Coordinates of C-alpha atoms and ligand atoms in Angstrom, one line a residue:
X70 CA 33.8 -8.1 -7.4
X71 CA 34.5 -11.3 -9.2
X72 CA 32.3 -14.5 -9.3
X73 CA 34.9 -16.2 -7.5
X74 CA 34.9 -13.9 -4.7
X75 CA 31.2 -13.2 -4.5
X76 CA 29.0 -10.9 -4.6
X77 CA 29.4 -8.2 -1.8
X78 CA 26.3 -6.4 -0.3
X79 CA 26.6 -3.9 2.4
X80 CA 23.2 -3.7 4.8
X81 CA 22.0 0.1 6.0
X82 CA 19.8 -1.3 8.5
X83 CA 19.3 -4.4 11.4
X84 CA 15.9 -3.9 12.5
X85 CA 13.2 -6.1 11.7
X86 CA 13.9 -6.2 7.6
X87 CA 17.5 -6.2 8.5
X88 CA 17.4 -9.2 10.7
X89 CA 15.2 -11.3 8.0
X90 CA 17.6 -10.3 5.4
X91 CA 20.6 -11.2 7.0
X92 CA 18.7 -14.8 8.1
X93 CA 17.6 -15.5 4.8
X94 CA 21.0 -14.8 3.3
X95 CA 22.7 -17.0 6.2
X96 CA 20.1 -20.1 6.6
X97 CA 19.7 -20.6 2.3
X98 CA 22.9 -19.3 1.2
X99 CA 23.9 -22.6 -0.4
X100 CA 20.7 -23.1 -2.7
X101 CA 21.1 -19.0 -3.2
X102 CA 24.6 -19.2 -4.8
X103 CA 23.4 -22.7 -6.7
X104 CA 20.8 -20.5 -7.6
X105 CA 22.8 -17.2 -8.9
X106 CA 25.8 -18.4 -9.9
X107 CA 28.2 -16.9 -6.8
X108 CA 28.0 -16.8 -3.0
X109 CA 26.6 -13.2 -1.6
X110 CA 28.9 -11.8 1.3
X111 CA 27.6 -9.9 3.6
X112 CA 30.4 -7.6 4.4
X113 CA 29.3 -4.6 6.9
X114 CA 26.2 -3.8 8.3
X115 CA 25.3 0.0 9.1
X116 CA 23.6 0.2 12.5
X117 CA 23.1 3.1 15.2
X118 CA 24.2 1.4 18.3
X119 CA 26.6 -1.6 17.8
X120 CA 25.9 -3.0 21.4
X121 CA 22.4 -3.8 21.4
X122 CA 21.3 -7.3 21.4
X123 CA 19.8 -8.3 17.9
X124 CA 18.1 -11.7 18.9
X125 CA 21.1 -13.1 16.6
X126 CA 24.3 -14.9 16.3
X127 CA 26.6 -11.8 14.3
X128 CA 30.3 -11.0 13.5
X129 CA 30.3 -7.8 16.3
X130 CA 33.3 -6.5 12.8
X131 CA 30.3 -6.4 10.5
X132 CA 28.8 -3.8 12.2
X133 CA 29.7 -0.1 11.9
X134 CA 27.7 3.1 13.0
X135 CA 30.4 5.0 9.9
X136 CA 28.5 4.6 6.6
X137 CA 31.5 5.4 5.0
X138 CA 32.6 1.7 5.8
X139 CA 29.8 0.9 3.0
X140 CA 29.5 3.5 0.7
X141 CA 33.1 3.7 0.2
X142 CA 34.3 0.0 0.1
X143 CA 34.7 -0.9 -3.7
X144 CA 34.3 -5.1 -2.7
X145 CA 30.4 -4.0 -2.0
X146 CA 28.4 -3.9 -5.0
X147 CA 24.7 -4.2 -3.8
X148 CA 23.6 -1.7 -1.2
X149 CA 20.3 -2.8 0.9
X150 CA 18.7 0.4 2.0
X151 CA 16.3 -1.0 5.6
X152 CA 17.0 1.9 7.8
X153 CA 13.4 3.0 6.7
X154 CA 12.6 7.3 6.8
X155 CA 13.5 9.6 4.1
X156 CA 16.5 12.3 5.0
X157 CA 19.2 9.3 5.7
X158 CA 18.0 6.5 3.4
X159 CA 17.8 8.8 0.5
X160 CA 21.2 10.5 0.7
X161 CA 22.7 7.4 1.5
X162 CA 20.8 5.3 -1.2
X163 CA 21.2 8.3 -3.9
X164 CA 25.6 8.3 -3.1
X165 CA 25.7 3.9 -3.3
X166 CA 24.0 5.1 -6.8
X167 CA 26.4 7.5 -7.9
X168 CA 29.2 5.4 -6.9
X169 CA 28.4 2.5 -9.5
X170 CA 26.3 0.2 -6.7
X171 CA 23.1 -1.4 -7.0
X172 CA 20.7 -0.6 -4.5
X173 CA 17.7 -2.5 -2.8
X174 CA 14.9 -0.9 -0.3
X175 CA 12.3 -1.7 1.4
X176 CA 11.4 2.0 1.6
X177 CA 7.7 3.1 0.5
X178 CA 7.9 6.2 1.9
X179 CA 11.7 7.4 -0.2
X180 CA 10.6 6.0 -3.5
X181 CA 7.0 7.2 -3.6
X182 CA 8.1 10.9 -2.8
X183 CA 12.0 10.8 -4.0
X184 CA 11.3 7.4 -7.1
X185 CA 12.0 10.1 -9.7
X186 CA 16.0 11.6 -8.8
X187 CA 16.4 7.6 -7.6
X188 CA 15.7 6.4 -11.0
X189 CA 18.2 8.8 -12.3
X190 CA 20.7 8.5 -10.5
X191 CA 20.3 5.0 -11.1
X192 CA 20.5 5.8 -15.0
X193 CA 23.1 7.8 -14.6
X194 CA 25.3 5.0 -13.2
X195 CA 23.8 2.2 -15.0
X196 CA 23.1 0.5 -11.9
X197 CA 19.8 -1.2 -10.6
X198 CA 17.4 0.3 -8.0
X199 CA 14.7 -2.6 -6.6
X200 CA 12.6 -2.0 -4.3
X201 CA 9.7 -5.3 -4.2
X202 CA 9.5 -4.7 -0.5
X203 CA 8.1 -1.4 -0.4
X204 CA 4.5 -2.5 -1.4
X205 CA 2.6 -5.3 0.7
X206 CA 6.1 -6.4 1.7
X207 CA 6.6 -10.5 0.5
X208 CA 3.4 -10.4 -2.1
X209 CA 5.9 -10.4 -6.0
X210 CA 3.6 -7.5 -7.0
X211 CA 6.2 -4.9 -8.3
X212 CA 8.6 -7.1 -10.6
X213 CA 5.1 -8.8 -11.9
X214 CA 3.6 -5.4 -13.0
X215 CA 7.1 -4.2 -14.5
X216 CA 7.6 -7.6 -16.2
X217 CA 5.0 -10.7 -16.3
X218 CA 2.7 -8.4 -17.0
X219 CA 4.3 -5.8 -19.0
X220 CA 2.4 -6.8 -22.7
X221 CA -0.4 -5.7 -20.8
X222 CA -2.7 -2.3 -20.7
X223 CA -3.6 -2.3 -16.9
X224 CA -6.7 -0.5 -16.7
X225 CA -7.3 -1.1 -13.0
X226 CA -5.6 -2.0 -10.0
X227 CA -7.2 -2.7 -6.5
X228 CA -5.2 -3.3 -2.9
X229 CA -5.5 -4.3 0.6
X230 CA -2.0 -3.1 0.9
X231 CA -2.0 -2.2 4.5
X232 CA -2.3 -5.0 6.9
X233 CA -2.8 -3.2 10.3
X234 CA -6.4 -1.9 9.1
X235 CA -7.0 -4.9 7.5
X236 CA -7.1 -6.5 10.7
X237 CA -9.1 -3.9 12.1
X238 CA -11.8 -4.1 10.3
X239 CA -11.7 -8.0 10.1
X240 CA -11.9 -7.6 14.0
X241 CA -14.9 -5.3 13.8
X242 CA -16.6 -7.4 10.9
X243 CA -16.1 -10.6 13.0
X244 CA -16.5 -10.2 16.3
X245 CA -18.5 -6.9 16.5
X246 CA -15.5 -5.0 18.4
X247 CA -15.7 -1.3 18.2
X248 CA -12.5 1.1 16.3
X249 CA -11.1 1.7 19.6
X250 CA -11.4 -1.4 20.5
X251 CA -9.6 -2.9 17.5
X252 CA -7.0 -0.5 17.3
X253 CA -6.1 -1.1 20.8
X254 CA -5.8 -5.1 19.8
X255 CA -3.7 -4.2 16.8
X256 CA -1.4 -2.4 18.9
X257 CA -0.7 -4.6 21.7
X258 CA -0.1 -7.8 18.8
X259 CA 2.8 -5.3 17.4
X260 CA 0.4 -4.6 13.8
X261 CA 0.0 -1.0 14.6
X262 CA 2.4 1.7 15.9
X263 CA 1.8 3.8 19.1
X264 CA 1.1 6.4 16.7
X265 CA -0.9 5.0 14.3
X266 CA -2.2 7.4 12.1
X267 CA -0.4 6.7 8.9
X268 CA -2.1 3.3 9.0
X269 CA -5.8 4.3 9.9
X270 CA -5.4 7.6 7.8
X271 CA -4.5 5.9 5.2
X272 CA -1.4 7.4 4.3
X273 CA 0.5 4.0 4.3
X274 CA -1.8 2.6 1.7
X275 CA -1.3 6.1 0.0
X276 CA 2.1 6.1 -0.5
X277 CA 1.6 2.3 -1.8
X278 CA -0.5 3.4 -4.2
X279 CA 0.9 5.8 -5.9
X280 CA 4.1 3.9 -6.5
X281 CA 1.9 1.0 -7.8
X282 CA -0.3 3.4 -9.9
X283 CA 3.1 4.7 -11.5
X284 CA 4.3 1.7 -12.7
X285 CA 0.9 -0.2 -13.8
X286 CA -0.4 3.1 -15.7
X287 CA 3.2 4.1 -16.9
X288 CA 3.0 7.7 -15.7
X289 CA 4.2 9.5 -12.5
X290 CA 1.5 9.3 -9.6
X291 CA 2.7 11.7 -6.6
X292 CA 1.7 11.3 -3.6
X293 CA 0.0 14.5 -3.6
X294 CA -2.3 13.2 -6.3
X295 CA -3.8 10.5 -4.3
X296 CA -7.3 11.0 -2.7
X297 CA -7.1 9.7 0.8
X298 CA -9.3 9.2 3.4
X299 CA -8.8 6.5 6.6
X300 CA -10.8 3.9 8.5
X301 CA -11.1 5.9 11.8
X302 CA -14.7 7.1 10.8
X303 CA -15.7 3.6 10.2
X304 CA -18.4 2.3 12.5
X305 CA -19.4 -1.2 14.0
X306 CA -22.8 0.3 12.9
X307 CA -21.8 0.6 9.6
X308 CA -20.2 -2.6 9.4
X309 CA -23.4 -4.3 10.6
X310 CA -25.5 -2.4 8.1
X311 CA -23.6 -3.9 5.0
X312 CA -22.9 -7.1 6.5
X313 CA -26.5 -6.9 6.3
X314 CA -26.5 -6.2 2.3
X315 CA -24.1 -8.7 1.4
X316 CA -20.9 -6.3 1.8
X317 CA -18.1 -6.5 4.1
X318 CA -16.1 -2.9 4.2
X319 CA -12.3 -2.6 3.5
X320 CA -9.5 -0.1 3.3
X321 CA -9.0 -0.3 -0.5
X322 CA -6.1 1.2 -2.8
X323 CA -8.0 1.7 -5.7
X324 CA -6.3 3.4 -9.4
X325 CA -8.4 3.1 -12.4
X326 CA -7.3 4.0 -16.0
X327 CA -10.2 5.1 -18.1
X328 CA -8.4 7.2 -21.2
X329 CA -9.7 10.7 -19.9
X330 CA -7.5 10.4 -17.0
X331 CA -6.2 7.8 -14.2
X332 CA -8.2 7.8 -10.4
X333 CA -5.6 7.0 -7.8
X334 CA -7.5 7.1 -4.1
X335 CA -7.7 5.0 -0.9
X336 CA -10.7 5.3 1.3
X337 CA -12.5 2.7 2.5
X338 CA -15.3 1.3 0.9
X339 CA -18.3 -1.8 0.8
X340 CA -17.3 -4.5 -1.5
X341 CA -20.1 -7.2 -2.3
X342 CA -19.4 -10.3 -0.2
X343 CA -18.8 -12.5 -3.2
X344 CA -15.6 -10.2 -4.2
X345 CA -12.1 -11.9 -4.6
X346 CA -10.8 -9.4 -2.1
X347 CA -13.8 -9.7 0.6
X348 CA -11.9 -12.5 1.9
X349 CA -8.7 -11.2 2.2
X350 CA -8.7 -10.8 6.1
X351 CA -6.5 -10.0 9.4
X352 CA -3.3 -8.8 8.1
X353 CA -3.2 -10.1 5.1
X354 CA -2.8 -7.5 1.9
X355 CA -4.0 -8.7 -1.6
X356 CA -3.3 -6.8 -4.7
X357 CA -6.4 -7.4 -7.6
X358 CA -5.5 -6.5 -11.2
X359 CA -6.9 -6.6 -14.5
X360 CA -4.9 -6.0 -17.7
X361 CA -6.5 -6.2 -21.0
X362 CA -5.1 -9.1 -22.0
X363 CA -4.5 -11.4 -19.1
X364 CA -8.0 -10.4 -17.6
X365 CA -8.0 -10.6 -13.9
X366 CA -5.2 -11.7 -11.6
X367 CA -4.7 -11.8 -7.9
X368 CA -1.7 -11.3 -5.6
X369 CA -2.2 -12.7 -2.0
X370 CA 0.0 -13.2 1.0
X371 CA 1.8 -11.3 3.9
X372 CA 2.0 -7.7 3.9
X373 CA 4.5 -7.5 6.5
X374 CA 6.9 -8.9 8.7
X375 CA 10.1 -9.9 9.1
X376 CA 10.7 -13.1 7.1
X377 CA 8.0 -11.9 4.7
X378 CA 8.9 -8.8 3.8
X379 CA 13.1 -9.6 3.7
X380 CA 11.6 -12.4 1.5
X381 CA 11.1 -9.8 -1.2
X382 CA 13.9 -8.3 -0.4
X383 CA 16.6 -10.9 -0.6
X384 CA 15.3 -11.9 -4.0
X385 CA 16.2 -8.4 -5.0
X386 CA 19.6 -9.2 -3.7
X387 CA 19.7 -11.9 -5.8
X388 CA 18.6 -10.2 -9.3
X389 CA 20.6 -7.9 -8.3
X390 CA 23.8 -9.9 -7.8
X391 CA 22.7 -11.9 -11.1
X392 CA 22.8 -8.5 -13.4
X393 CA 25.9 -7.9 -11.9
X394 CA 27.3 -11.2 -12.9
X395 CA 26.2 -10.9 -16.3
X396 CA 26.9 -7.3 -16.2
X397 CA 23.2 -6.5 -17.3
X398 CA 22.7 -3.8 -14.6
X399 CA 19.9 -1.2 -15.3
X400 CA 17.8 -3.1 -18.0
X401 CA 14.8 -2.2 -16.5
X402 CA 14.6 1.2 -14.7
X403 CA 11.9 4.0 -14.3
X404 CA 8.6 2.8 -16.8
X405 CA 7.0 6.2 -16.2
X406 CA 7.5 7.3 -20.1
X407 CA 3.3 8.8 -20.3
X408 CA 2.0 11.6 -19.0
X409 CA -1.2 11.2 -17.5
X410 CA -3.7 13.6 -15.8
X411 CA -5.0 12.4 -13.0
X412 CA -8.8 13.1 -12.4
X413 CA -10.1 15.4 -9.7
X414 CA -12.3 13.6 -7.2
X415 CA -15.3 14.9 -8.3
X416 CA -15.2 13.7 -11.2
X417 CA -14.9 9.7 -10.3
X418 CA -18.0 7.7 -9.6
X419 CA -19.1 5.2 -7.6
X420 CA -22.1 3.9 -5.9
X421 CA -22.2 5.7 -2.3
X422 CA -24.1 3.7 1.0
X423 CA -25.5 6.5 2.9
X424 CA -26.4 6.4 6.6
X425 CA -29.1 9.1 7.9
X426 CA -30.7 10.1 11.0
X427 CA -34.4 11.2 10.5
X428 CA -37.6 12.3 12.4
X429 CA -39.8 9.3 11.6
X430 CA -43.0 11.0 10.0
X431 CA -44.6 11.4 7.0
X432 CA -42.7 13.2 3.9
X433 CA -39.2 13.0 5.5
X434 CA -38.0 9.9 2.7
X435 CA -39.7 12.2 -0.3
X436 CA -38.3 15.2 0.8
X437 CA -34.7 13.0 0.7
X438 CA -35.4 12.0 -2.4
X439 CA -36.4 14.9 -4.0
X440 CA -32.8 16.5 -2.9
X441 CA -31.1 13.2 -4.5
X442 CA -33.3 13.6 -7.8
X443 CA -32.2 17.0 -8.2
X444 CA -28.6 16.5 -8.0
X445 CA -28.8 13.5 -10.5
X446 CA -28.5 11.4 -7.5
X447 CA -30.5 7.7 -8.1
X448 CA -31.1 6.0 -5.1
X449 CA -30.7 1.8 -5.6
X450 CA -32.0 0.9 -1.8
X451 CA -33.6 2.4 1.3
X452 CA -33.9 0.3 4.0
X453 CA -35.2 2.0 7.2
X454 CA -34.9 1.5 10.6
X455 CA -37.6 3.0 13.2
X456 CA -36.8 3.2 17.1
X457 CA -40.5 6.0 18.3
X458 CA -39.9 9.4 16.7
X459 CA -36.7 8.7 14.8
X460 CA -35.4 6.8 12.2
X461 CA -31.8 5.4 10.6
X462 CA -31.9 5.3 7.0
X463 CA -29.5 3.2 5.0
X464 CA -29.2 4.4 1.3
X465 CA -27.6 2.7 -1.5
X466 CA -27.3 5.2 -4.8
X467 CA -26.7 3.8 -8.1
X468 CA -23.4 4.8 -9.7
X469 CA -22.7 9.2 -9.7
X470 CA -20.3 11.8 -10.0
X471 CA -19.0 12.5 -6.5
X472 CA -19.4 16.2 -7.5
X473 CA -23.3 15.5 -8.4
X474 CA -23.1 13.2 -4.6
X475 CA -21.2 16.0 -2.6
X476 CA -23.7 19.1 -3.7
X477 CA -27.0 16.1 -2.7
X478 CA -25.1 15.9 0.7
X479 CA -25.0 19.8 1.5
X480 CA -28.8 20.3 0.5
X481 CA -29.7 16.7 2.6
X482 CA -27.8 18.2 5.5
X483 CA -29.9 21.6 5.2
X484 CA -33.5 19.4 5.7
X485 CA -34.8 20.0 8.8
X486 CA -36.4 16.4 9.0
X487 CA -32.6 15.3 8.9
X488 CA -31.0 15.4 12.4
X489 CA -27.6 14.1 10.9
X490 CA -25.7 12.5 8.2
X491 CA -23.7 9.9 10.2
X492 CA -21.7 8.4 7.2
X493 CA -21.2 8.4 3.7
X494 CA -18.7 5.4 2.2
X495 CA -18.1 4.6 -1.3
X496 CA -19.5 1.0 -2.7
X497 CA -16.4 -0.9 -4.8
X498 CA -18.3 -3.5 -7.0
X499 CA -15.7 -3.7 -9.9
Ligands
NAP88 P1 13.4 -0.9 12.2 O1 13.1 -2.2 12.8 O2 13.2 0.4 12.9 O3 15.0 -1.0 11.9 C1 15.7 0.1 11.4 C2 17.2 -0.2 11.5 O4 18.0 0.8 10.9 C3 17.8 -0.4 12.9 O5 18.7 -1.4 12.9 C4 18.5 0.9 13.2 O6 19.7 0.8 13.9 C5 18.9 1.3 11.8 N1 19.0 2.8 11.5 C6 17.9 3.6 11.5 N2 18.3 4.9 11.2 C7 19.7 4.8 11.1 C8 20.7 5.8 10.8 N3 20.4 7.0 10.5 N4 21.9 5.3 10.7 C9 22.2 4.1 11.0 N5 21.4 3.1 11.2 C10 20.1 3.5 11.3 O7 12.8 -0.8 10.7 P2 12.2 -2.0 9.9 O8 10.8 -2.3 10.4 O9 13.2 -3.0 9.7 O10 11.9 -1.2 8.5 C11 12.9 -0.9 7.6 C12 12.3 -0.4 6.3 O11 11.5 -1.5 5.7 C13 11.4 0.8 6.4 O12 11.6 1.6 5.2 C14 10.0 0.2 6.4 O13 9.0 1.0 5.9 C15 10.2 -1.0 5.4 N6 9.3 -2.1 5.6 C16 9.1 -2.7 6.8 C17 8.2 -3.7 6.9 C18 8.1 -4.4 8.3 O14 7.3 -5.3 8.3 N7 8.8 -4.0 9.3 C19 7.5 -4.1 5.8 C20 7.6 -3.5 4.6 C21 8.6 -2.5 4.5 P3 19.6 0.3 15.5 O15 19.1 -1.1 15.4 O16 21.0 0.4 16.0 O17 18.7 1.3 16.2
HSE89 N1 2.2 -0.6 8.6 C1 2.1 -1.4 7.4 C2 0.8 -2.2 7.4 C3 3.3 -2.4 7.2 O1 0.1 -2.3 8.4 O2 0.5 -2.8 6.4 C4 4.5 -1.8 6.7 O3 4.3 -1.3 5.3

């Protein structure tokens, strides 16, 4: 690689991120090499099936189904890792590494379970490994946390960071659609997969998470670590209810450093109405952080897409292609240099809305309370809702240990004047 000559980048991957990559690279290539210094080539482009019709105008020699033709080409320098999955991605990702090239991904799922041997390998070989895209896709979020904000203590961080629930529940706050009714909209407007429990289980937002956690707290989060729940327990009733008390209810990615121990979980939760992220709707992702000195900031914009999320990934390119230039590769690498515990579940807390059905006669809210009371539980609100010889109870609790909350919920459940607990979701108000 010379200046002269370029910089050459080698693409695994032509799918969506693919395609935006390579138009991005094509349609500003003159203000990107003003910008950087030198032109960036694309020179091959990995693919599995070189016939089929990519909705674009490309040079049928760039692409190869023989990685080789990448890995093992000296004039590439910058490898972009959009093939997505683990197996391929990471051996392919882990050998551009070892053989002195910078690599860029878009790959949530290979850096929040492999991040660690990645970083080394990209140690090892003094090389950069970026990776914006992998988290809410164009929203800067990554590169802000590692480096505007880096004089910082971040004691808190808290997403949207998956777009296809986002939408869901917008859908079901708005126009009063059921969960099978939004999912079913999400997936015929191409948000959500035909399988789409890693979005409404939350493990998207999971794996997120932890690689944000990891870099705003300085300390490995696995994935393991995080506490996840997903939206598909989530009721149009519920959503009513704390529409009703000033609280719209969100898939939220929330870590939280309080110096005896980080909590990294996503479930979703009520957030008051009035909340930056409250209006952070369809698939729109948001990140909300607060660092101790900068106070609050917030990081809107698209989660996803084509153009949006090759957006982040092209600008990787190009800081890429920069520190190779000024042969400044690897400045900075893995920020994980603490050890933090992360704390066990039950020993967060949070306000809890609770939603009970009741017999509707006398005694039934003392005997509730007296449960609650015993367990250190403190109720904030009760609002009750009669229809003859039963009753819906909506319960607000003042902040508890979820451990003090859990062992309330297996006495209220024992009651015989309780005919069911039909939710129990975590109030945000931070
Ligand atoms: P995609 O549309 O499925 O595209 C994958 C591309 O990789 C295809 O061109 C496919 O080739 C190629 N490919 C897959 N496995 C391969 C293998 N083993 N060998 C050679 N080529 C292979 O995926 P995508 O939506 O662009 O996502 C790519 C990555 O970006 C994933 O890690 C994803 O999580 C991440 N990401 C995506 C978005 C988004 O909005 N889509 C947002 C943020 C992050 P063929 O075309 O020949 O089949
Ligand atoms: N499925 C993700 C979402 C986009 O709905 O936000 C890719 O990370």
């Amino acid at each position: 690689m010379t200046a002269k000559n370029g910089i050459g980048i080698g693409l695994l991957g032509m799918g969506t991120v693919g395609r935006g990559v390579y138009r991005i690279l094509n349609d500003n290539k003159g203000d990107i090499e003003q910008k950087i210094g030198a032109p960036i080539v694309i020179k091959k482009i990995l693919v599995r099936d070189v016939s089929k019709d990519r909705g674009l105008e490309i040079n049928s020699n760039l692409l190869t189904t023989n990685v080789s033709d990448i890995l093992s080409d000296p004039e590439i320098d910058i490898v972009v890792e959009v093939i997505g999955g683990i197996n391929s991605a990471l051996e392919y990702a882990l050998e551009a590494l070892e053989k002195g090239k910078s690599v860029v991904t878009a790959n949530k799922d290979m850096i929040a379970l492999h991040g660690k041997e990645l970083f080394e390998a990209a140690k090892a070989g003094k090389r950069d490994l970026f990776f914006e895209a992998s988290v809410a896709g164009g929203i800067p979020i990554i590169r802000p946390l590692k480096e505007c904000l880096a004089a910082n203590r971040v004691t808190q961080l808290i997403g949207i960071i998956n777009g296809t629930t986002n939408y869901m529940l917008t859908r079901m706050n708005e126009e009063g659609l059921g969960f099978a009714q939004a999912l079913e909209e999400a997936q015929s407007l191409g948000y959500a997969e035909a399988d789409p429990s890693a979005d409404v289980e939350g493990y998207d937002a999971a794996r997120k998470l932890a690689i944000l956690a990891s870099i705003a707290f300085n300390t490995r989060v696995s994935l393991d670590q995080v506490y996840v729940e997903g939206v598909t327990q989530v009721t149009a009733e519920d959503i009513t209810h704390a529409a009703n008390l000033n609280y719209v209810i969100k898939l939220l990615g929330i870590a939280r450093d309080s110096r005896n121990g980080i909590e990294v979980r996503v479930h979703p939760a009520l957030l008051p109405k009035t909340h930056p992220l409250a209006s952070v709707k369809d698939v729109f992702n948001a990140i909300f952080v607060t660092g101790d000195a900068v106070g609050d900031v917030m990081f809107y914009g698209r989660g996803a897409g084509e153009l949006p999320t090759a957006s982040a990934v092209a600008a990787d390119v190009m800081k890429a292609a920069r520190n190779l230039l000024h042969t400044c590769t690897g400045m900075i690498g893995c920020t994980c240099f603490a050890d933090k515990t992360v704390k066990s579940m039950g020993l967060t807390s949070t306000k809890y809305y609770i939603r009970l059905g009741v017999a509707d006669k006398p005694g039934v809210l003392a005997s509730i309370a007296y449960v609650f009371g015993k367990n250190d539980v403190s109720l904030a609100s009760v609002v009750q809702h009669s229809s003859g010889e039963a009753a819906e109870l909506i319960l607000i609790t003042h902040e508890v240990l979820e451990k003090n909350l859990q062992e309330a919920l297996k006495g209220i459940k024992e009651l015989p004047v309780v005919n069911e607990i039909s939710n129990v979701i975590r109030v945000e108000e931070h």
